[in-house]
Coordinates of C-alpha atoms in Angstrom, one line a residue:
Chain A
M29 CA 45.5 91.9 113.1
T30 CA 48.3 89.6 112.0
L31 CA 48.0 91.0 108.5
V32 CA 48.5 94.6 109.7
Q33 CA 51.4 93.6 111.9
K34 CA 53.0 91.8 109.1
R35 CA 52.5 94.5 106.5
N36 CA 53.8 97.4 108.4
P37 CA 57.5 96.5 108.6
T38 CA 57.6 95.0 105.2
T39 CA 56.3 98.0 103.4
S40 CA 58.6 100.4 105.2
L41 CA 61.5 98.1 104.4
R42 CA 60.6 97.5 100.8
K43 CA 60.0 101.0 99.7
P44 CA 63.6 102.0 99.0
T45 CA 64.5 98.6 97.5
N46 CA 61.4 98.8 95.4
S47 CA 62.3 102.1 93.8
K48 CA 65.8 100.8 93.2
L49 CA 64.5 97.7 91.7
M50 CA 62.2 99.7 89.5
E51 CA 65.2 101.8 88.4
R52 CA 67.2 98.6 87.5
L53 CA 64.2 97.3 85.6
D54 CA 63.9 100.5 83.8
D55 CA 67.6 100.3 82.8
I56 CA 66.9 97.0 81.2
A57 CA 63.3 97.6 80.0
S58 CA 64.0 100.9 78.1
P59 CA 66.6 99.5 75.7
L60 CA 64.5 96.3 75.3
I61 CA 61.5 98.3 74.2
A62 CA 63.7 100.4 71.8
L63 CA 65.0 97.1 70.4
L64 CA 61.5 95.7 69.9
I65 CA 60.4 98.9 68.1
L66 CA 63.5 98.8 65.8
L67 CA 62.8 95.1 65.0
A68 CA 59.2 95.9 64.3
I69 CA 60.2 98.7 61.8
W70 CA 62.6 96.3 60.2
Q71 CA 59.9 93.6 60.0
L72 CA 57.5 96.1 58.4
L73 CA 60.0 97.5 55.9
A74 CA 61.3 94.1 54.9
S75 CA 57.8 92.8 54.4
I76 CA 56.9 95.4 51.8
P77 CA 57.3 93.6 48.5
G78 CA 59.8 94.9 46.0
L79 CA 61.5 97.2 48.5
T80 CA 64.4 95.0 49.6
T81 CA 65.7 91.5 49.4
L82 CA 66.8 91.5 53.0
P83 CA 65.0 89.0 55.1
T84 CA 62.7 90.0 58.0
P85 CA 64.0 89.4 61.5
V86 CA 61.5 86.6 61.9
R87 CA 62.9 84.9 58.7
V88 CA 66.4 85.4 60.0
V89 CA 65.7 83.4 63.1
Q90 CA 63.7 80.8 61.2
E91 CA 66.5 80.3 58.6
T92 CA 69.4 80.2 61.1
W93 CA 67.7 78.3 63.9
M94 CA 69.0 75.0 62.7
P95 CA 71.9 74.5 63.4
L96 CA 73.4 77.9 64.0
I97 CA 71.4 79.3 66.8
A98 CA 70.4 76.0 68.4
Y99 CA 73.8 74.3 68.2
P100 CA 76.6 76.9 68.6
F101 CA 79.1 74.1 69.5
Y102 CA 78.7 71.8 66.5
D103 CA 81.8 70.8 64.6
R104 CA 81.7 69.1 61.3
G105 CA 85.4 69.6 60.5
G106 CA 87.0 72.1 58.2
T107 CA 85.3 75.5 58.3
D108 CA 81.9 74.1 59.0
K109 CA 81.7 74.8 62.7
G110 CA 79.2 76.4 65.1
L111 CA 79.3 80.1 65.8
F112 CA 80.9 79.5 69.2
W113 CA 84.0 78.0 67.5
Q114 CA 84.0 80.7 64.8
V115 CA 84.0 83.4 67.4
M116 CA 86.6 81.6 69.5
S117 CA 89.0 81.3 66.6
S118 CA 88.7 85.0 65.9
L119 CA 89.1 85.8 69.6
Q120 CA 92.2 83.7 69.8
R121 CA 93.8 85.7 67.0
V122 CA 92.8 88.9 68.8
A123 CA 94.3 87.6 72.0
I124 CA 97.6 86.9 70.4
G125 CA 97.8 90.0 68.2
Y126 CA 96.5 92.3 70.9
S127 CA 98.8 91.0 73.6
L128 CA 101.7 91.5 71.3
A129 CA 100.5 95.0 70.5
A130 CA 100.1 95.7 74.2
V131 CA 103.6 94.5 75.1
V132 CA 105.4 96.3 72.2
G133 CA 103.1 99.4 72.4
I134 CA 103.7 100.0 76.1
S135 CA 107.4 99.3 76.0
L136 CA 107.9 101.6 72.9
G137 CA 105.6 104.1 74.3
I138 CA 107.6 104.4 77.5
L139 CA 110.8 104.8 75.5
V140 CA 109.3 107.4 73.2
G141 CA 107.7 109.2 76.2
M142 CA 111.0 109.4 78.1
N143 CA 113.0 110.9 75.3
K144 CA 112.0 114.2 73.8
R145 CA 114.1 113.9 70.7
V146 CA 112.8 110.4 69.9
S147 CA 109.3 111.6 70.5
K148 CA 109.7 114.6 68.3
S149 CA 111.1 112.5 65.4
L150 CA 108.7 109.6 65.6
D151 CA 105.4 111.3 66.5
P152 CA 104.4 112.4 63.0
I153 CA 105.1 108.9 61.7
F154 CA 102.9 107.4 64.3
Q155 CA 100.1 109.9 63.6
I156 CA 100.1 109.0 59.9
L157 CA 100.4 105.2 60.4
R158 CA 97.6 105.1 63.0
T159 CA 95.1 106.4 60.4
V160 CA 95.8 103.6 58.0
P161 CA 92.6 101.4 58.1
P162 CA 93.0 97.7 59.0
L163 CA 91.9 96.5 55.6
A164 CA 94.7 98.5 53.9
W165 CA 97.3 96.5 55.8
V166 CA 95.9 93.1 54.6
P167 CA 97.5 93.0 51.1
I168 CA 100.9 94.0 52.4
A169 CA 100.6 91.5 55.3
L170 CA 99.7 88.7 53.0
A171 CA 102.5 89.6 50.6
A172 CA 105.1 89.8 53.3
L173 CA 104.1 86.8 55.4
Q174 CA 102.6 84.5 52.7
Q175 CA 100.3 82.7 55.1
N176 CA 96.9 83.6 56.4
Q177 CA 97.4 83.0 60.1
P178 CA 100.5 85.2 60.7
A179 CA 99.1 87.8 58.3
A180 CA 95.9 88.0 60.3
L181 CA 97.9 88.4 63.5
F182 CA 100.0 91.1 62.0
V183 CA 96.9 93.1 60.9
I184 CA 95.6 93.0 64.4
F185 CA 98.9 93.9 65.8
I186 CA 99.5 96.9 63.5
T187 CA 96.0 98.2 64.0
A188 CA 95.9 97.9 67.8
I189 CA 99.4 99.1 68.6
W190 CA 99.1 102.9 67.8
P191 CA 96.6 104.0 70.4
I192 CA 98.5 102.0 73.0
L193 CA 101.8 103.4 72.0
I194 CA 100.7 107.0 71.6
N195 CA 98.7 107.0 74.9
T196 CA 101.6 105.5 76.8
A197 CA 104.0 108.0 75.5
V198 CA 101.6 110.9 76.4
G199 CA 101.1 109.4 79.8
V200 CA 104.9 109.3 80.4
Q201 CA 105.3 112.9 79.2
Q202 CA 102.4 114.0 81.5
I203 CA 103.9 112.7 84.7
P204 CA 103.5 115.7 87.1
S205 CA 106.9 117.5 87.5
D206 CA 106.4 117.3 91.3
Y207 CA 106.8 113.5 91.1
N208 CA 109.8 113.7 88.9
N209 CA 111.3 116.3 91.3
V210 CA 110.8 113.9 94.2
A211 CA 112.7 111.2 92.2
K212 CA 115.5 113.7 91.5
V213 CA 116.0 115.0 95.0
L214 CA 115.9 111.4 96.4
Q215 CA 118.2 110.3 93.6
L216 CA 115.9 107.2 93.1
P217 CA 117.6 104.3 91.3
K218 CA 116.2 103.8 87.7
S219 CA 114.2 100.7 88.6
E220 CA 112.6 102.3 91.6
Y221 CA 111.7 105.3 89.5
F222 CA 110.2 103.1 86.9
F223 CA 108.1 100.9 89.1
K224 CA 107.1 103.4 91.8
I225 CA 106.7 106.6 89.8
L226 CA 106.7 106.3 86.0
F227 CA 104.6 103.2 85.5
P228 CA 101.8 104.0 88.1
A229 CA 101.7 107.6 86.9
A230 CA 101.3 106.6 83.2
L231 CA 98.9 103.7 84.0
P232 CA 95.6 105.6 83.5
Y233 CA 96.8 106.7 80.0
I234 CA 98.0 103.2 79.2
F235 CA 94.5 101.9 80.1
T236 CA 92.9 104.5 77.8
G237 CA 95.1 103.2 75.0
L238 CA 94.3 99.6 75.8
R239 CA 90.6 100.2 75.8
I240 CA 90.6 102.0 72.4
S241 CA 92.8 99.2 71.0
I242 CA 90.7 96.3 72.0
G243 CA 87.8 97.7 69.9
L244 CA 90.1 98.3 67.0
A245 CA 91.6 94.8 67.3
W246 CA 88.2 93.2 67.1
L247 CA 87.4 95.4 64.1
A248 CA 90.6 94.5 62.4
I249 CA 90.2 90.7 62.8
I250 CA 86.8 90.7 61.1
A251 CA 88.2 92.8 58.2
A252 CA 91.3 90.6 57.9
E253 CA 89.4 87.3 58.0
I254 CA 86.9 88.4 55.3
V255 CA 89.7 88.4 52.7
M256 CA 91.5 85.3 54.0
S257 CA 89.8 82.3 52.5
G258 CA 89.5 78.9 54.1
I259 CA 90.0 79.7 57.8
V260 CA 87.8 79.3 60.8
G261 CA 86.7 82.6 62.1
I262 CA 83.6 84.8 62.3
G263 CA 85.0 87.1 59.5
F264 CA 85.4 84.4 57.0
F265 CA 82.1 82.9 58.1
I266 CA 80.4 86.1 56.9
W267 CA 82.2 86.0 53.6
N268 CA 81.4 82.4 53.1
A269 CA 77.7 83.1 53.8
Y270 CA 77.7 85.9 51.3
Q271 CA 79.2 83.7 48.7
N272 CA 76.4 81.3 49.3
S273 CA 73.7 84.1 49.4
Q274 CA 72.8 83.2 53.0
I275 CA 71.9 86.7 54.1
S276 CA 70.3 85.5 57.3
E277 CA 73.5 83.9 58.4
I278 CA 75.4 87.2 57.8
I279 CA 72.9 89.1 59.9
L280 CA 73.2 86.5 62.7
A281 CA 77.0 86.8 62.6
L282 CA 76.7 90.6 62.8
V283 CA 74.7 90.2 66.1
Y284 CA 77.5 88.0 67.5
I285 CA 80.2 90.4 66.4
G286 CA 78.5 93.3 68.0
L287 CA 77.9 91.4 71.3
V288 CA 81.5 90.2 71.5
G289 CA 82.8 93.6 70.8
W290 CA 80.6 95.1 73.5
L291 CA 81.7 92.3 76.0
L292 CA 85.4 93.0 75.2
D293 CA 85.0 96.7 76.0
K294 CA 83.1 95.9 79.2
M295 CA 85.9 93.5 80.2
M296 CA 88.5 96.2 79.7
E297 CA 86.4 98.7 81.7
R298 CA 86.1 96.2 84.5
L299 CA 89.9 95.5 84.4
Q300 CA 90.5 99.2 84.6
T301 CA 88.4 99.7 87.7
L302 CA 90.0 96.6 89.3
I303 CA 93.6 97.7 88.7
L304 CA 93.5 101.4 88.9
P305 CA 93.2 102.9 92.4
S306 CA 90.1 105.2 92.7
S307 CA 92.3 108.3 93.0
Q308 CA 93.6 107.8 89.4
R309 CA 90.4 107.0 87.6
Chain B
M2 CA 113.3 144.6 130.9
T3 CA 113.8 141.2 132.5
T4 CA 111.7 139.4 130.0
V5 CA 113.6 141.0 127.2
T6 CA 117.0 139.8 128.3
Q7 CA 115.6 136.4 129.1
D8 CA 114.3 136.0 125.6
L9 CA 117.3 137.4 123.8
Q10 CA 119.5 134.6 122.4
V11 CA 123.1 134.5 123.5
S12 CA 125.2 135.0 120.4
D13 CA 127.5 132.1 119.8
S14 CA 128.3 132.7 116.2
V15 CA 132.0 132.6 116.9
N16 CA 132.0 128.8 116.7
Q17 CA 129.9 128.6 113.5
V18 CA 131.5 128.3 110.1
P19 CA 129.9 129.5 106.9
F20 CA 127.9 126.4 105.8
L21 CA 125.8 127.5 102.9
V22 CA 126.9 130.4 100.7
V23 CA 124.9 132.1 98.0
D24 CA 127.7 134.0 96.2
R25 CA 126.8 136.9 93.9
V26 CA 124.0 134.8 92.3
S27 CA 122.1 136.2 89.3
K28 CA 119.4 134.3 87.4
V29 CA 118.3 135.4 84.0
Y30 CA 115.5 133.5 82.2
P31 CA 115.8 133.7 78.4
T32 CA 112.9 135.5 76.6
K33 CA 111.8 135.6 73.0
D34 CA 113.2 139.1 72.3
G35 CA 116.6 137.8 73.4
D36 CA 117.2 140.3 76.3
G37 CA 116.3 137.8 79.0
Y38 CA 114.3 138.4 82.1
T39 CA 116.4 139.0 85.2
V40 CA 114.8 137.4 88.2
L41 CA 117.6 137.8 90.7
K42 CA 120.6 140.0 90.6
D43 CA 123.7 139.8 92.7
V44 CA 122.2 138.0 95.6
N45 CA 124.6 137.2 98.6
L46 CA 123.6 135.2 101.6
T47 CA 125.6 133.2 104.1
V48 CA 123.8 130.6 106.3
N49 CA 125.3 128.9 109.3
Q50 CA 124.9 125.3 110.0
G51 CA 121.7 124.6 112.0
E52 CA 120.2 128.0 111.3
F53 CA 116.5 128.5 110.6
I54 CA 116.1 131.0 107.8
C55 CA 112.8 132.3 106.5
V56 CA 112.5 134.0 103.2
I57 CA 109.7 136.5 102.7
G58 CA 108.8 138.7 99.7
H59 CA 106.0 139.5 97.3
S60 CA 105.1 136.9 94.6
G61 CA 107.4 137.1 91.7
C62 CA 110.4 138.3 93.6
G63 CA 112.3 135.1 93.0
K64 CA 112.1 133.4 96.4
S65 CA 111.4 130.1 94.8
T66 CA 114.1 130.6 92.2
L67 CA 116.6 131.3 95.0
L68 CA 115.7 128.1 96.9
N69 CA 115.6 126.1 93.7
M70 CA 119.2 127.0 93.2
V71 CA 120.0 125.7 96.7
S72 CA 118.1 122.5 96.0
G73 CA 119.8 122.2 92.6
F74 CA 116.7 122.2 90.4
S75 CA 117.8 125.5 88.9
H76 CA 121.2 126.8 88.2
P77 CA 122.5 130.4 88.6
T78 CA 123.2 132.3 85.4
D79 CA 126.0 134.1 87.3
G80 CA 127.7 133.3 90.6
E81 CA 127.5 130.2 92.6
V82 CA 125.8 128.4 95.5
R83 CA 128.1 126.4 97.7
L84 CA 127.3 123.9 100.5
Q85 CA 130.3 123.3 102.7
G86 CA 132.6 124.7 100.1
K87 CA 131.3 122.6 97.2
P88 CA 129.3 124.1 94.4
I89 CA 125.7 122.7 94.1
V90 CA 125.2 121.1 90.7
K91 CA 122.2 118.9 91.0
P92 CA 119.4 117.9 93.4
G93 CA 120.3 115.5 96.2
P94 CA 119.0 114.0 99.4
D95 CA 121.4 116.2 101.5
R96 CA 119.2 119.1 100.5
M97 CA 115.7 117.6 100.9
V98 CA 112.7 119.6 99.7
V99 CA 109.2 119.8 101.1
F100 CA 107.3 120.7 98.0
Q101 CA 104.5 123.2 97.9
G102 CA 101.9 120.7 96.7
Y103 CA 103.2 118.0 99.1
A104 CA 104.2 115.8 96.1
L105 CA 103.2 112.6 97.7
L106 CA 102.7 109.6 95.4
P107 CA 98.9 108.8 95.5
W108 CA 99.3 105.1 94.7
L109 CA 101.7 104.5 97.6
S110 CA 100.6 104.4 101.2
V111 CA 101.8 106.9 103.7
F112 CA 104.4 104.4 104.9
E113 CA 105.6 103.5 101.4
N114 CA 105.9 107.2 100.5
V115 CA 108.4 107.7 103.4
Y116 CA 110.0 104.3 102.8
L117 CA 110.8 105.2 99.2
G118 CA 113.1 108.0 100.3
V119 CA 114.7 106.0 103.2
N120 CA 115.3 103.0 100.9
S121 CA 117.0 105.2 98.3
V122 CA 119.2 107.1 100.7
Y123 CA 120.2 104.1 102.9
P124 CA 120.4 101.2 100.5
Q125 CA 122.9 99.4 102.7
K126 CA 120.6 99.3 105.8
S127 CA 118.5 96.3 106.5
K128 CA 114.8 96.2 105.8
A129 CA 114.0 96.1 109.5
E130 CA 116.2 99.1 110.2
K131 CA 114.6 101.1 107.3
T132 CA 111.1 100.2 108.5
R133 CA 112.1 101.4 112.0
I134 CA 113.3 104.7 110.7
V135 CA 110.1 105.2 108.7
K136 CA 107.9 104.3 111.6
E137 CA 109.8 106.5 114.0
H138 CA 109.5 109.6 111.8
L139 CA 105.8 109.0 111.1
A140 CA 105.2 108.7 114.8
M141 CA 107.2 112.0 115.3
V142 CA 104.6 113.8 113.1
G143 CA 101.7 112.0 114.8
L144 CA 100.8 109.7 112.0
A145 CA 101.6 106.3 113.6
D146 CA 97.9 105.3 113.1
S147 CA 97.6 106.4 109.5
M148 CA 100.6 104.6 107.9
E149 CA 98.5 102.3 105.7
K150 CA 96.3 105.0 104.4
K151 CA 96.8 106.4 100.9
P152 CA 97.3 110.2 100.4
P153 CA 93.9 110.8 98.8
Q154 CA 92.3 109.5 102.0
I155 CA 94.0 112.0 104.4
S156 CA 93.6 115.7 105.0
G157 CA 95.9 118.5 103.8
G158 CA 97.5 118.9 107.2
M159 CA 98.3 115.2 107.3
K160 CA 99.7 115.2 103.8
Q161 CA 102.1 118.0 104.8
R162 CA 103.1 115.9 107.9
V163 CA 103.9 113.0 105.7
A164 CA 106.0 115.3 103.4
I165 CA 107.8 116.6 106.5
A166 CA 108.4 113.0 107.8
R167 CA 109.6 111.9 104.4
A168 CA 112.1 114.9 104.3
L169 CA 113.4 114.4 107.9
A170 CA 113.6 110.6 107.7
I171 CA 116.6 110.9 105.3
R172 CA 118.5 113.3 107.7
P173 CA 119.2 116.1 105.2
E174 CA 121.8 118.7 105.9
V175 CA 119.5 121.3 104.6
L176 CA 115.7 121.2 104.7
I177 CA 114.0 123.4 102.1
L178 CA 110.4 124.2 102.5
D179 CA 108.4 126.2 99.9
E180 CA 105.5 127.8 101.6
P181 CA 104.7 124.6 103.5
F182 CA 101.7 125.8 105.4
G183 CA 100.2 128.2 102.9
A184 CA 97.2 126.0 102.0
L185 CA 96.3 125.0 105.6
D186 CA 93.7 126.4 108.0
A187 CA 95.0 128.6 110.8
I188 CA 94.8 126.0 113.6
T189 CA 96.5 123.2 111.6
K190 CA 99.0 125.7 110.5
E191 CA 100.0 126.7 114.1
E192 CA 100.1 123.1 115.2
L193 CA 102.4 122.2 112.4
Q194 CA 104.6 125.2 113.0
E195 CA 105.0 124.1 116.6
E196 CA 105.7 120.5 115.6
L197 CA 108.3 121.6 113.0
L198 CA 110.0 123.8 115.6
K199 CA 110.1 120.9 118.1
I200 CA 111.5 118.5 115.6
W201 CA 114.0 121.1 114.4
N202 CA 115.1 121.6 118.0
D203 CA 115.8 117.9 118.3
H204 CA 117.5 117.5 114.9
R205 CA 119.0 120.9 114.2
C206 CA 119.3 120.7 110.5
T207 CA 119.6 123.9 108.5
V208 CA 116.2 125.1 107.4
L209 CA 115.4 127.4 104.5
M210 CA 111.7 128.2 104.3
I211 CA 109.6 130.4 102.1
T212 CA 106.7 132.0 103.8
H213 CA 104.1 134.8 103.2
D214 CA 103.3 135.0 106.9
I215 CA 105.3 137.4 109.0
D216 CA 104.1 135.9 112.3
E217 CA 105.1 132.5 111.1
A218 CA 108.6 133.8 110.3
L219 CA 109.0 135.5 113.6
F220 CA 108.0 132.4 115.5
L221 CA 110.2 130.0 113.6
A222 CA 113.2 131.8 112.2
D223 CA 116.6 132.8 113.5
R224 CA 116.8 135.3 110.6
L225 CA 114.3 136.7 108.2
V226 CA 115.4 137.3 104.7
M227 CA 113.3 140.0 103.1
M228 CA 113.5 140.3 99.3
T229 CA 112.9 143.4 97.2
N230 CA 110.5 143.2 94.2
G231 CA 111.4 141.7 90.9
P232 CA 112.6 142.0 88.2
A233 CA 116.2 141.9 89.3
A234 CA 115.2 141.2 92.9
D235 CA 117.8 141.2 95.6
I236 CA 117.9 140.6 99.4
G237 CA 116.7 143.9 100.8
E238 CA 117.4 143.3 104.4
V239 CA 118.0 140.4 106.8
L240 CA 116.2 140.7 110.1
D241 CA 117.7 139.0 113.1
I242 CA 115.1 137.4 115.3
P243 CA 116.6 137.2 118.7
F244 CA 114.0 135.3 120.7
R245 CA 115.5 132.6 122.8
R246 CA 114.7 128.9 122.1
P247 CA 112.7 126.9 122.8
R248 CA 110.1 129.4 121.9
D249 CA 106.7 129.8 123.3
R250 CA 104.3 131.5 121.0
A251 CA 102.4 133.4 123.7
R252 CA 105.6 134.6 125.4
I253 CA 107.3 135.9 122.4
M254 CA 104.2 137.7 121.3
E255 CA 104.2 139.6 124.6
A256 CA 107.7 140.8 124.1
P257 CA 107.9 144.5 122.9
E258 CA 110.5 143.5 120.3
Y259 CA 107.9 141.2 118.6
Y260 CA 105.9 144.2 117.5
Q261 CA 109.0 146.3 116.6
L262 CA 110.2 143.5 114.4
R263 CA 106.7 142.8 113.0
N264 CA 106.1 146.5 112.2
Y265 CA 109.5 146.7 110.6
A266 CA 108.9 143.8 108.4
L267 CA 105.4 145.0 107.5
D268 CA 106.8 148.5 106.7
F269 CA 109.4 146.8 104.4
L270 CA 106.8 144.8 102.6
Y271 CA 103.9 147.2 102.3
N272 CA 105.6 150.7 102.2
R273 CA 109.2 150.5 101.1
F274 CA 108.7 147.6 98.7
A275 CA 105.0 147.6 98.2
H276 CA 103.7 145.3 95.6
D277 CA 102.9 147.2 92.4
D278 CA 99.6 145.8 91.3
T279 CA 99.4 147.8 88.1
E280 CA 102.3 145.9 86.5

């Protein structure tokens, strides 16, 4: 009797939560299964003698376990540091270069968006410059700035700024004429117009630009660091590993880069949902 | 006969001075072939202070263009629009507009939307005073309880109430409404018409309102401006609506004049200046 009494409410309560839980589990399980299958194929292909010199996933883990996977925080001075520090150094550069790109990009974008003449004159230049790949900026950055650190920052800046600038300008140009008419008829002071109408109206576009750019900035830093010898950073770590034929280390670094890039994008997405009111998403 | 004389307004136009003058106004929009498209041609209209004017006409007849020249968003190609003797050159809060799509800022609350205008027009007033004005006008349109809501959270009728509160809170000389109730359901529409009329009775600003609804115009307006069809549209006729104020919808609809006026306006719109659908 007690069993029956106990079971009835629990089953009726659990049913909806159960199916939801199953759905969540499925969301995690499906990609996990796909990953396992891909790793198995890789393992199989890399095991065929004479096909490739790439290590199998099992060997990658075996070769990098000590100290890279096990001790991400080790620090033996110089560039010999754990992957956590390598990633952090790169992220620091991204933070500085990207923040600079955001500030300059949003400000210039607003100026360009507000003035038709300026927009018309500069838009073709922006459109051409934005297609220049990050690596192509590296030689000129090194030549102009002489040192690795500022050159790396410049490369991030110049890669990340275009989507922010262009999207902000479009956002300002796309402000509904109704909102501008309200500002005109009320004769709103410039600062009121900026903070109450222009900026909030352009904000969704600005966020689109910021989100595209964070991916580009991460892409740029890896590229920039690869050619800049002797610095701590995940990019140079890869190059260094290549020089020493440590292919397993390269593969491990790629996994880290992918995960960090994905996290950065998620972070921007989260920020977007936090700041933008639901009506504007 | 008694009801008729009762509902007829006593004419007191002797005391009223020409307040708003549309003087031989033409509007030509440039076209690619260079000839230009004439929307309005030689339009003349004089509006007295405190008058409620409705403008009716088929779409494309330039009603909005005419009102845009009063608000200052558009300029006449020929002629001039004058308010109290001064030509209108640009938009200003003395000629406040209730826009067709409400034009509320979705990221500001109902209160902030109205406050934005009050703050801009009365920069010298204290914050408490400005807050009081905003609250008073929101209460007037029945939105005292929804001040903290954002526009996307409220209905179309409520949005229009906010827009009206925003317009009235800055005490404009002229209130311009571009089809304010067109998108609302019949019941909300009648409610808002009555509220607008009540508020107008208390404030007596001059009102210019575009409408497509003859009954709305007959209920609200002192005069109904009927436009001919474009291109080169003009004011065809101006109908005096003599019902005494304050108006009661049921009572004026019983008056024999109501149907005379209504049929006259209908005849103007659907027979004499029927809309040509083949164009």
